[in-house]
Short mmCIF file of C-alpha atoms in Angstrom, two decimals:
data_model
loop_
_atom_site.label_atom_id
_atom_site.label_comp_id
_atom_site.label_asym_id
_atom_site.label_seq_id
_atom_site.Cartn_x
_atom_site.Cartn_y
_atom_site.Cartn_z
CA UNK A 8 5.49 -60.67 37.31
CA UNK A 9 7.04 -60.95 33.85
CA UNK A 10 3.64 -61.47 32.21
CA UNK A 11 2.15 -58.42 34.00
CA UNK A 12 5.00 -56.19 32.78
CA UNK A 13 4.66 -57.51 29.25
CA UNK A 14 0.89 -56.96 29.32
CA UNK A 15 1.38 -53.39 30.54
CA UNK A 16 3.86 -52.64 27.76
CA UNK A 17 1.51 -54.09 25.14
CA UNK A 18 -1.40 -52.04 26.46
CA UNK A 19 0.72 -48.88 26.46
CA UNK A 20 1.81 -49.59 22.89
CA UNK A 21 -1.80 -50.19 21.80
CA UNK A 22 -2.84 -46.95 23.52
CA UNK A 23 -0.01 -45.11 21.85
CA UNK A 24 -0.97 -46.47 18.41
CA UNK A 25 -4.63 -45.56 19.01
CA UNK A 26 -3.60 -42.02 19.97
CA UNK A 27 -1.47 -41.62 16.84
CA UNK A 28 1.70 -41.70 18.90
CA UNK A 29 0.81 -38.38 20.54
CA UNK A 30 -0.90 -39.41 23.77
CA UNK A 31 -4.49 -39.70 24.90
CA UNK A 32 -5.09 -35.95 25.01
CA UNK A 33 -5.00 -35.92 21.19
CA UNK A 34 -7.84 -38.46 20.98
CA UNK A 35 -6.24 -40.31 18.10
CA UNK A 36 -6.88 -37.38 15.73
CA UNK A 37 -3.25 -36.32 15.31
CA UNK A 38 -0.07 -38.03 14.24
CA UNK A 39 3.26 -37.62 15.99
CA UNK A 40 6.61 -38.88 14.76
CA UNK A 41 9.47 -38.33 12.38
CA UNK A 42 8.73 -37.38 8.80
CA UNK A 43 9.95 -35.31 5.87
CA UNK A 44 9.37 -31.55 6.06
CA UNK A 45 11.20 -28.96 3.92
CA UNK A 46 13.40 -31.74 2.57
CA UNK A 47 14.68 -32.74 5.98
CA UNK A 48 13.74 -35.33 8.59
CA UNK A 49 11.98 -33.75 11.56
CA UNK A 50 9.73 -34.69 14.44
CA UNK A 51 6.24 -33.54 13.38
CA UNK A 52 2.98 -33.20 15.30
CA UNK A 53 0.24 -33.01 12.67
CA UNK A 54 -3.34 -32.07 13.65
CA UNK A 55 -4.87 -31.22 10.27
CA UNK A 56 -8.67 -31.02 9.86
CA UNK A 57 -9.25 -32.66 13.23
CA UNK A 58 -12.24 -30.49 14.16
CA UNK A 59 -10.78 -29.42 17.52
CA UNK A 60 -12.58 -26.50 19.17
CA UNK A 61 -9.98 -25.79 21.82
CA UNK A 62 -6.22 -26.07 22.21
CA UNK A 63 -5.92 -27.98 25.50
CA UNK A 64 -4.11 -30.88 23.80
CA UNK A 65 -1.30 -28.51 22.77
CA UNK A 66 -0.33 -28.20 26.43
CA UNK A 67 1.01 -31.78 26.17
CA UNK A 68 3.23 -31.61 23.10
CA UNK A 69 6.15 -34.06 22.99
CA UNK A 70 9.41 -32.49 24.10
CA UNK A 71 11.15 -33.54 20.88
CA UNK A 72 8.67 -31.70 18.62
CA UNK A 73 10.25 -29.68 15.79
CA UNK A 74 7.23 -28.92 13.58
CA UNK A 75 3.65 -28.26 14.71
CA UNK A 76 0.92 -28.41 12.06
CA UNK A 77 -2.39 -27.43 13.64
CA UNK A 78 -4.65 -26.40 10.77
CA UNK A 79 -8.27 -26.68 9.66
CA UNK A 80 -9.77 -26.53 13.15
CA UNK A 81 -12.31 -24.21 14.80
CA UNK A 82 -10.47 -22.01 17.29
CA UNK A 83 -11.85 -18.47 17.58
CA UNK A 84 -9.45 -17.38 20.30
CA UNK A 85 -6.01 -18.50 21.41
CA UNK A 86 -5.87 -18.49 25.23
CA UNK A 87 -2.89 -17.67 27.40
CA UNK A 88 -0.02 -20.18 27.37
CA UNK A 89 -1.38 -22.22 24.48
CA UNK A 90 1.62 -24.58 24.79
CA UNK A 91 1.30 -24.87 28.57
CA UNK A 92 3.18 -23.18 31.37
CA UNK A 93 5.76 -25.88 32.07
CA UNK A 94 6.67 -27.21 28.63
CA UNK A 95 10.21 -26.77 27.39
CA UNK A 96 9.96 -26.71 23.59
CA UNK A 97 13.50 -25.77 22.62
CA UNK A 98 13.40 -27.96 19.49
CA UNK A 99 10.22 -26.36 18.09
CA UNK A 100 11.19 -24.31 15.01
CA UNK A 101 8.04 -24.20 12.83
CA UNK A 102 4.45 -23.45 13.92
CA UNK A 103 1.65 -23.62 11.34
CA UNK A 104 -1.77 -22.57 12.70
CA UNK A 105 -3.44 -21.67 9.40
CA UNK A 106 -7.14 -21.90 8.58
CA UNK A 107 -8.44 -22.20 12.14
CA UNK A 108 -10.85 -19.24 12.13
CA UNK A 109 -8.72 -17.49 14.76
CA UNK A 110 -10.13 -14.05 15.57
CA UNK A 111 -7.98 -13.04 18.51
CA UNK A 112 -4.51 -13.90 19.80
CA UNK A 113 -3.89 -12.71 23.33
CA UNK A 114 -0.65 -11.07 24.33
CA UNK A 115 0.44 -14.06 26.44
CA UNK A 116 -0.76 -16.82 24.09
CA UNK A 117 2.65 -17.90 22.86
CA UNK A 118 5.21 -18.92 25.46
CA UNK A 119 8.08 -21.39 25.31
CA UNK A 120 8.82 -20.59 21.64
CA UNK A 121 12.36 -19.14 21.84
CA UNK A 122 13.66 -21.03 18.80
CA UNK A 123 10.68 -20.82 16.44
CA UNK A 124 11.92 -19.54 13.08
CA UNK A 125 8.68 -19.69 11.08
CA UNK A 126 5.15 -18.76 12.24
CA UNK A 127 2.28 -19.34 9.78
CA UNK A 128 -1.15 -17.81 10.52
CA UNK A 129 -2.56 -17.74 6.98
CA UNK A 130 -6.30 -17.78 6.23
CA UNK A 131 -7.62 -16.79 9.65
CA UNK A 132 -9.96 -13.99 10.69
CA UNK A 133 -7.73 -11.93 12.97
CA UNK A 134 -8.66 -8.58 14.42
CA UNK A 135 -5.79 -6.57 15.89
CA UNK A 136 -7.62 -3.26 16.24
CA UNK A 137 -8.45 -1.48 19.47
CA UNK A 138 -11.61 -0.05 17.89
CA UNK A 139 -13.53 -3.09 16.59
CA UNK A 140 -17.05 -3.72 17.93
CA UNK A 141 -16.40 -2.02 21.27
CA UNK A 142 -13.75 -4.65 22.10
CA UNK A 143 -10.02 -4.10 22.25
CA UNK A 144 -8.39 -6.85 20.18
CA UNK A 145 -5.09 -5.01 20.03
CA UNK A 146 -2.27 -6.84 21.84
CA UNK A 147 1.01 -5.14 20.89
CA UNK A 148 3.21 -7.86 22.41
CA UNK A 149 1.50 -10.76 20.64
CA UNK A 150 4.77 -11.91 18.99
CA UNK A 151 7.14 -10.75 21.73
CA UNK A 152 8.29 -14.27 22.67
CA UNK A 153 9.38 -15.14 19.13
CA UNK A 154 12.83 -13.68 19.69
CA UNK A 155 14.39 -15.68 16.82
CA UNK A 156 11.50 -15.45 14.38
CA UNK A 157 12.66 -15.14 10.77
CA UNK A 158 9.45 -15.71 8.79
CA UNK A 159 5.96 -14.39 9.56
CA UNK A 160 3.17 -15.55 7.25
CA UNK A 161 -0.04 -13.47 7.45
CA UNK A 162 -1.61 -14.18 4.05
CA UNK A 163 -5.37 -13.55 4.19
CA UNK A 164 -4.97 -13.53 7.97
CA UNK A 165 -7.13 -10.53 8.86
CA UNK A 166 -10.87 -10.00 9.00
CA UNK A 167 -12.55 -8.89 5.78
CA UNK A 168 -12.96 -5.14 5.22
CA UNK A 169 -10.02 -4.45 7.51
CA UNK A 170 -9.83 -0.71 8.20
CA UNK A 171 -7.03 1.63 7.16
CA UNK A 172 -6.01 1.50 10.81
CA UNK A 173 -4.33 -1.84 10.05
CA UNK A 174 -0.95 -0.29 9.28
CA UNK A 175 -0.89 1.58 12.59
CA UNK A 176 -1.86 -1.54 14.54
CA UNK A 177 0.74 -3.62 12.71
CA UNK A 178 3.44 -1.04 13.35
CA UNK A 179 2.58 -1.03 17.04
CA UNK A 180 2.96 -4.82 17.11
CA UNK A 181 6.27 -4.71 15.23
CA UNK A 182 7.65 -2.12 17.65
CA UNK A 183 6.63 -4.00 20.79
CA UNK A 184 7.45 -7.51 19.57
CA UNK A 185 11.10 -6.70 18.83
CA UNK A 186 11.26 -8.75 15.63
CA UNK A 187 14.85 -7.80 14.90
CA UNK A 188 15.65 -11.07 13.07
CA UNK A 189 12.58 -11.17 10.81
CA UNK A 190 13.66 -11.42 7.18
CA UNK A 191 10.42 -12.49 5.44
CA UNK A 192 6.94 -10.99 5.86
CA UNK A 193 3.84 -12.14 3.96
CA UNK A 194 0.78 -9.85 3.88
CA UNK A 195 -0.92 -10.99 0.67
CA UNK A 196 -4.71 -11.06 0.16
CA UNK A 197 -5.61 -8.69 3.00
CA UNK A 198 -7.54 -6.04 0.99
CA UNK A 199 -4.91 -3.42 1.86
CA UNK A 200 -5.50 -0.25 -0.17
CA UNK A 201 -3.07 2.06 1.63
CA UNK A 202 -0.79 2.29 4.64
CA UNK A 203 -1.83 5.20 6.85
CA UNK A 204 1.31 4.75 8.95
CA UNK A 205 4.17 5.39 6.52
CA UNK A 206 6.74 3.88 8.93
CA UNK A 207 4.84 0.59 9.27
CA UNK A 208 7.83 -1.62 8.33
CA UNK A 209 10.67 0.53 9.67
CA UNK A 210 11.02 -1.44 12.92
CA UNK A 211 11.93 -4.61 11.02
CA UNK A 212 15.61 -3.80 10.43
CA UNK A 213 16.58 -7.19 8.96
CA UNK A 214 13.61 -7.45 6.55
CA UNK A 215 14.61 -8.77 3.13
CA UNK A 216 11.40 -10.08 1.53
CA UNK A 217 8.16 -8.08 1.70
CA UNK A 218 5.16 -9.76 0.06
CA UNK A 219 2.21 -7.42 -0.62
CA UNK A 220 0.67 -9.18 -3.61
CA UNK A 221 -3.09 -9.58 -4.18
CA UNK A 222 -4.05 -6.40 -2.34
CA UNK A 223 -5.58 -3.10 -3.53
CA UNK A 224 -2.50 -0.86 -3.56
CA UNK A 225 -2.31 1.91 -6.18
CA UNK A 226 1.00 3.40 -5.11
CA UNK A 227 3.97 2.78 -2.84
CA UNK A 228 2.81 5.04 -0.02
CA UNK A 229 5.05 3.73 2.76
CA UNK A 230 8.68 4.30 3.66
CA UNK A 231 11.02 2.01 1.75
CA UNK A 232 14.26 3.82 2.45
CA UNK A 233 14.35 2.51 6.02
CA UNK A 234 14.52 -1.09 4.71
CA UNK A 235 18.18 -1.01 3.81
CA UNK A 236 18.46 -4.79 3.34
CA UNK A 237 15.29 -5.27 1.28
CA UNK A 238 15.92 -7.64 -1.63
CA UNK A 239 12.39 -8.46 -2.86
CA UNK A 240 9.24 -6.34 -3.01
CA UNK A 241 6.17 -8.22 -4.23
CA UNK A 242 3.47 -5.91 -5.64
CA UNK A 243 1.86 -8.25 -8.15
CA UNK A 244 -1.93 -8.39 -8.57
CA UNK A 245 -2.64 -5.01 -7.02
CA UNK A 246 -4.47 -1.98 -8.50
CA UNK A 247 -1.62 -0.04 -10.10
CA UNK A 248 -2.87 1.74 -13.24
CA UNK A 249 0.46 3.53 -13.43
CA UNK A 250 3.58 3.83 -11.29
CA UNK A 251 4.32 7.35 -10.14
CA UNK A 252 7.74 8.77 -11.06
CA UNK A 253 8.23 9.42 -7.34
CA UNK A 254 7.86 5.70 -6.56
CA UNK A 255 10.21 4.69 -9.35
CA UNK A 256 12.79 7.19 -8.09
CA UNK A 257 12.45 5.71 -4.58
CA UNK A 258 13.19 2.22 -5.90
CA UNK A 259 16.28 3.54 -7.68
CA UNK A 260 17.41 5.36 -4.54
CA UNK A 261 17.03 2.23 -2.42
CA UNK A 262 19.03 0.23 -4.96
CA UNK A 263 21.80 2.86 -4.84
CA UNK A 264 22.17 3.00 -1.05
CA UNK A 265 25.82 2.64 0.03
CA UNK A 266 26.69 -0.71 1.54
CA UNK A 267 23.85 -2.73 0.01
CA UNK A 268 24.89 -6.36 -0.35
CA UNK A 269 21.97 -7.56 -2.51
CA UNK A 270 20.22 -6.43 -5.67
CA UNK A 271 16.65 -5.17 -5.30
CA UNK A 272 13.98 -7.21 -7.09
CA UNK A 273 10.44 -5.85 -7.57
CA UNK A 274 7.42 -7.55 -9.16
CA UNK A 275 4.59 -5.53 -10.78
CA UNK A 276 3.11 -8.48 -12.66
CA UNK A 277 -0.67 -8.64 -13.27
CA UNK A 278 -1.49 -5.01 -12.45
CA UNK A 279 -4.15 -3.20 -14.54
CA UNK A 280 -1.80 -0.68 -16.17
CA UNK A 281 -3.40 1.75 -18.66
CA UNK A 282 -2.03 2.03 -22.20
CA UNK A 283 -1.87 5.82 -22.16
CA UNK A 284 0.87 8.37 -21.77
CA UNK A 285 1.15 7.78 -18.02
CA UNK A 286 2.74 4.38 -18.72
CA UNK A 287 5.67 6.06 -20.48
CA UNK A 288 7.38 6.66 -17.10
CA UNK A 289 7.35 2.94 -16.31
CA UNK A 290 8.36 2.05 -19.86
CA UNK A 291 11.43 4.30 -19.76
CA UNK A 292 12.31 3.19 -16.22
CA UNK A 293 12.21 -0.51 -17.14
CA UNK A 294 14.77 0.10 -19.86
CA UNK A 295 17.28 2.06 -17.77
CA UNK A 296 16.92 1.03 -14.11
CA UNK A 297 19.40 -1.12 -12.20
CA UNK A 298 16.52 -2.58 -10.17
CA UNK A 299 15.59 -6.09 -11.28
CA UNK A 300 11.95 -5.90 -12.35
CA UNK A 301 10.93 -9.55 -12.29
CA UNK A 302 8.98 -10.71 -15.38
CA UNK A 303 9.47 -7.24 -16.90
CA UNK A 304 9.08 -8.57 -20.46
CA UNK A 305 5.57 -9.76 -19.62
CA UNK A 306 4.11 -6.59 -18.05
CA UNK A 307 1.03 -5.58 -20.02
CA UNK A 308 -1.27 -2.57 -20.16
CA UNK A 309 -4.93 -2.37 -21.15
CA UNK A 310 -6.50 -0.18 -23.80
CA UNK A 311 -9.81 1.42 -22.82
CA UNK A 312 -9.95 -0.78 -19.73
CA UNK A 313 -10.40 -3.96 -21.79
CA UNK A 314 -8.48 -7.02 -20.61
CA UNK A 315 -8.41 -8.55 -24.08
CA UNK A 316 -6.93 -5.43 -25.69
CA UNK A 317 -3.43 -5.35 -24.22
CA UNK A 318 0.13 -4.37 -25.12
CA UNK A 319 3.45 -5.46 -23.68
CA UNK A 320 4.79 -2.42 -21.82
CA UNK A 321 8.45 -3.02 -22.60
CA UNK A 322 7.71 -2.93 -26.36
CA UNK A 323 4.99 -0.27 -26.24
CA UNK A 324 5.74 2.66 -28.56
CA UNK A 325 5.52 5.87 -26.55
CA UNK A 326 6.80 8.25 -29.25
CA UNK A 327 3.28 9.62 -29.65
CA UNK A 328 3.27 10.53 -25.97
CA UNK A 329 6.62 12.25 -26.35
CA UNK A 330 5.35 14.18 -29.37
CA UNK A 331 2.23 15.16 -27.48
CA UNK A 332 4.34 16.30 -24.57
CA UNK A 333 6.60 18.31 -26.87
CA UNK A 334 3.55 19.75 -28.66
CA UNK A 335 2.04 20.71 -25.33
CA UNK A 336 5.23 22.44 -24.30
CA UNK A 337 5.40 24.26 -27.68
CA UNK A 338 1.77 25.35 -27.46
CA UNK A 339 2.36 26.56 -23.94
CA UNK A 340 5.38 28.57 -25.12
CA UNK A 341 3.37 30.14 -27.95
CA UNK A 342 0.60 31.08 -25.55
CA UNK A 343 3.04 32.87 -23.25
CA UNK A 344 4.51 34.77 -26.21
CA UNK A 345 1.09 35.86 -27.45
CA UNK A 346 0.07 37.05 -24.01
CA UNK A 347 3.29 39.07 -23.74
CA UNK A 348 2.74 40.70 -27.14
CA UNK A 349 -0.86 41.52 -26.25
CA UNK A 350 0.24 43.25 -23.05
CA UNK A 351 2.87 45.26 -24.97
CA UNK A 352 0.30 46.33 -27.57
CA UNK A 353 -2.06 47.43 -24.82
CA UNK A 354 0.65 49.63 -23.33
CA UNK A 355 1.42 51.11 -26.77
CA UNK A 356 -2.26 51.84 -27.37
CA UNK A 357 -2.62 53.55 -24.00
CA UNK A 358 0.50 55.62 -24.76
CA UNK A 359 -0.82 56.73 -28.15
CA UNK A 360 -4.16 57.79 -26.64
CA UNK A 361 -2.35 59.77 -23.97
CA UNK A 362 -0.14 61.46 -26.61
CA UNK A 363 -3.15 62.34 -28.75
CA UNK A 364 -4.88 63.96 -25.79
CA UNK A 365 -1.75 65.93 -24.97
CA UNK A 366 -1.30 67.22 -28.54
CA UNK A 367 -5.01 68.26 -28.84
CA UNK A 368 -5.19 69.98 -25.49
CA UNK A 369 -5.31 73.54 -27.07
CA UNK A 370 -8.14 72.61 -29.38
CA UNK A 371 -10.01 71.17 -26.51
CA UNK A 372 -9.58 74.44 -24.53
CA UNK A 373 -10.73 76.57 -27.62
CA UNK A 374 -13.94 74.66 -27.74
CA UNK A 375 -14.47 75.36 -24.07
CA UNK A 376 -13.97 79.16 -24.77
CA UNK A 377 -16.36 79.44 -27.74
CA UNK A 378 -19.08 77.30 -26.32
CA UNK A 379 -20.49 80.03 -23.95
CA UNK A 380 -20.31 82.64 -26.76
CA UNK A 381 -22.26 80.48 -29.16
CA UNK A 382 -24.78 79.89 -26.45
CA UNK A 383 -25.35 83.67 -25.91
CA UNK A 384 -25.78 84.30 -29.64
CA UNK A 385 -28.30 81.57 -29.85
CA UNK A 386 -30.30 83.06 -27.01
CA UNK A 387 -30.35 86.53 -28.62
CA UNK A 388 -31.68 85.12 -31.88
CA UNK A 389 -34.39 83.37 -29.99
CA UNK A 390 -35.39 86.58 -28.13
CA UNK A 391 -35.49 88.60 -31.41
CA UNK A 392 -37.79 86.06 -32.99
CA UNK A 393 -40.14 86.29 -30.05
CA UNK A 394 -40.24 90.10 -30.22
CA UNK A 395 -41.10 90.13 -33.93
CA UNK A 396 -43.87 87.68 -33.36
CA UNK A 397 -45.48 90.00 -30.76
CA UNK A 398 -45.62 93.15 -33.01
CA UNK A 399 -49.08 93.86 -34.59
CA UNK A 400 -49.37 93.81 -38.33
CA UNK A 401 -49.54 97.45 -39.79
CA UNK A 402 -51.69 98.13 -42.81
CA UNK A 403 -51.15 101.19 -45.07
#
């Protein structure tokens, strides 16, 4: 009896070692156990580059799991209840499902995740639109079970050539998922050129860090004033050729909101600013604003669109632009004065002509009186000449 029990324990141990400590469902491709993550000891299930084409093994996660790393696989769609219907994963705090080729996440995919603080979906191929390829991929409650979520990582997460509808679809998800504790949102590398829905981030009341780097933004065309706790706005590596005075004023207004407990930091690094007079607004703002412009001393602008011909914005001399602006205003003032004088002269000329006509009215009437008389005399002379021509010549 003793030998049978010992043999069973040995076989179970061998099976457990073969399966990576995770169980047979993981086919020995994953590792499960305690390890170092974020400088702390945690129970980690790591399925990196395992080549899985489905998520059935995730229905059998160990109850003590704290970190799930499930990356580098081939999962086009996350089914309902990806972690199973019966699992109780109260210790799970971090889920990393990056680089899996995920195209669609259903509304009921994530259950049993009440304590997840960080969700990472970077480098996937997500579609969240209701208008793509005749299929509705839009599931507004996709993150609704992450009631304590604090970080959402969506770097390069969406399909290429994502439409301008993205902001509306995202806003719909934020509204319906009730992400009231989210403080960090990453949306880098998603080819975003504009946000059609200006209120896209306004239903994230606790948001502090908004990462929009490596996109195609040319202006801040979304509502910032609703993000009262925002502390960092990442706009590096976008397409800003200038920063509109309106956008700079908005940043100042946000910084000056009553009750703010943090200083606002913004990053415009590595944008293709032009070295022309339009950069003077940013130059002046950098030197007077209370907003912390990160790396401000290293912002550069390009001359004639050439990367190798650059100037540091903070030291760029903009006196020429000021002189041009003053000259333009002076020229404009002179033009207005000349136009006014020309109008006055026209009125004077019209008045003089009218006065001349009035003074010469008698002479004009005299001509009208003598004209018929002169006409009659002329006719008589003509008749006399005709009569003399008709008389026969008399010879004596």
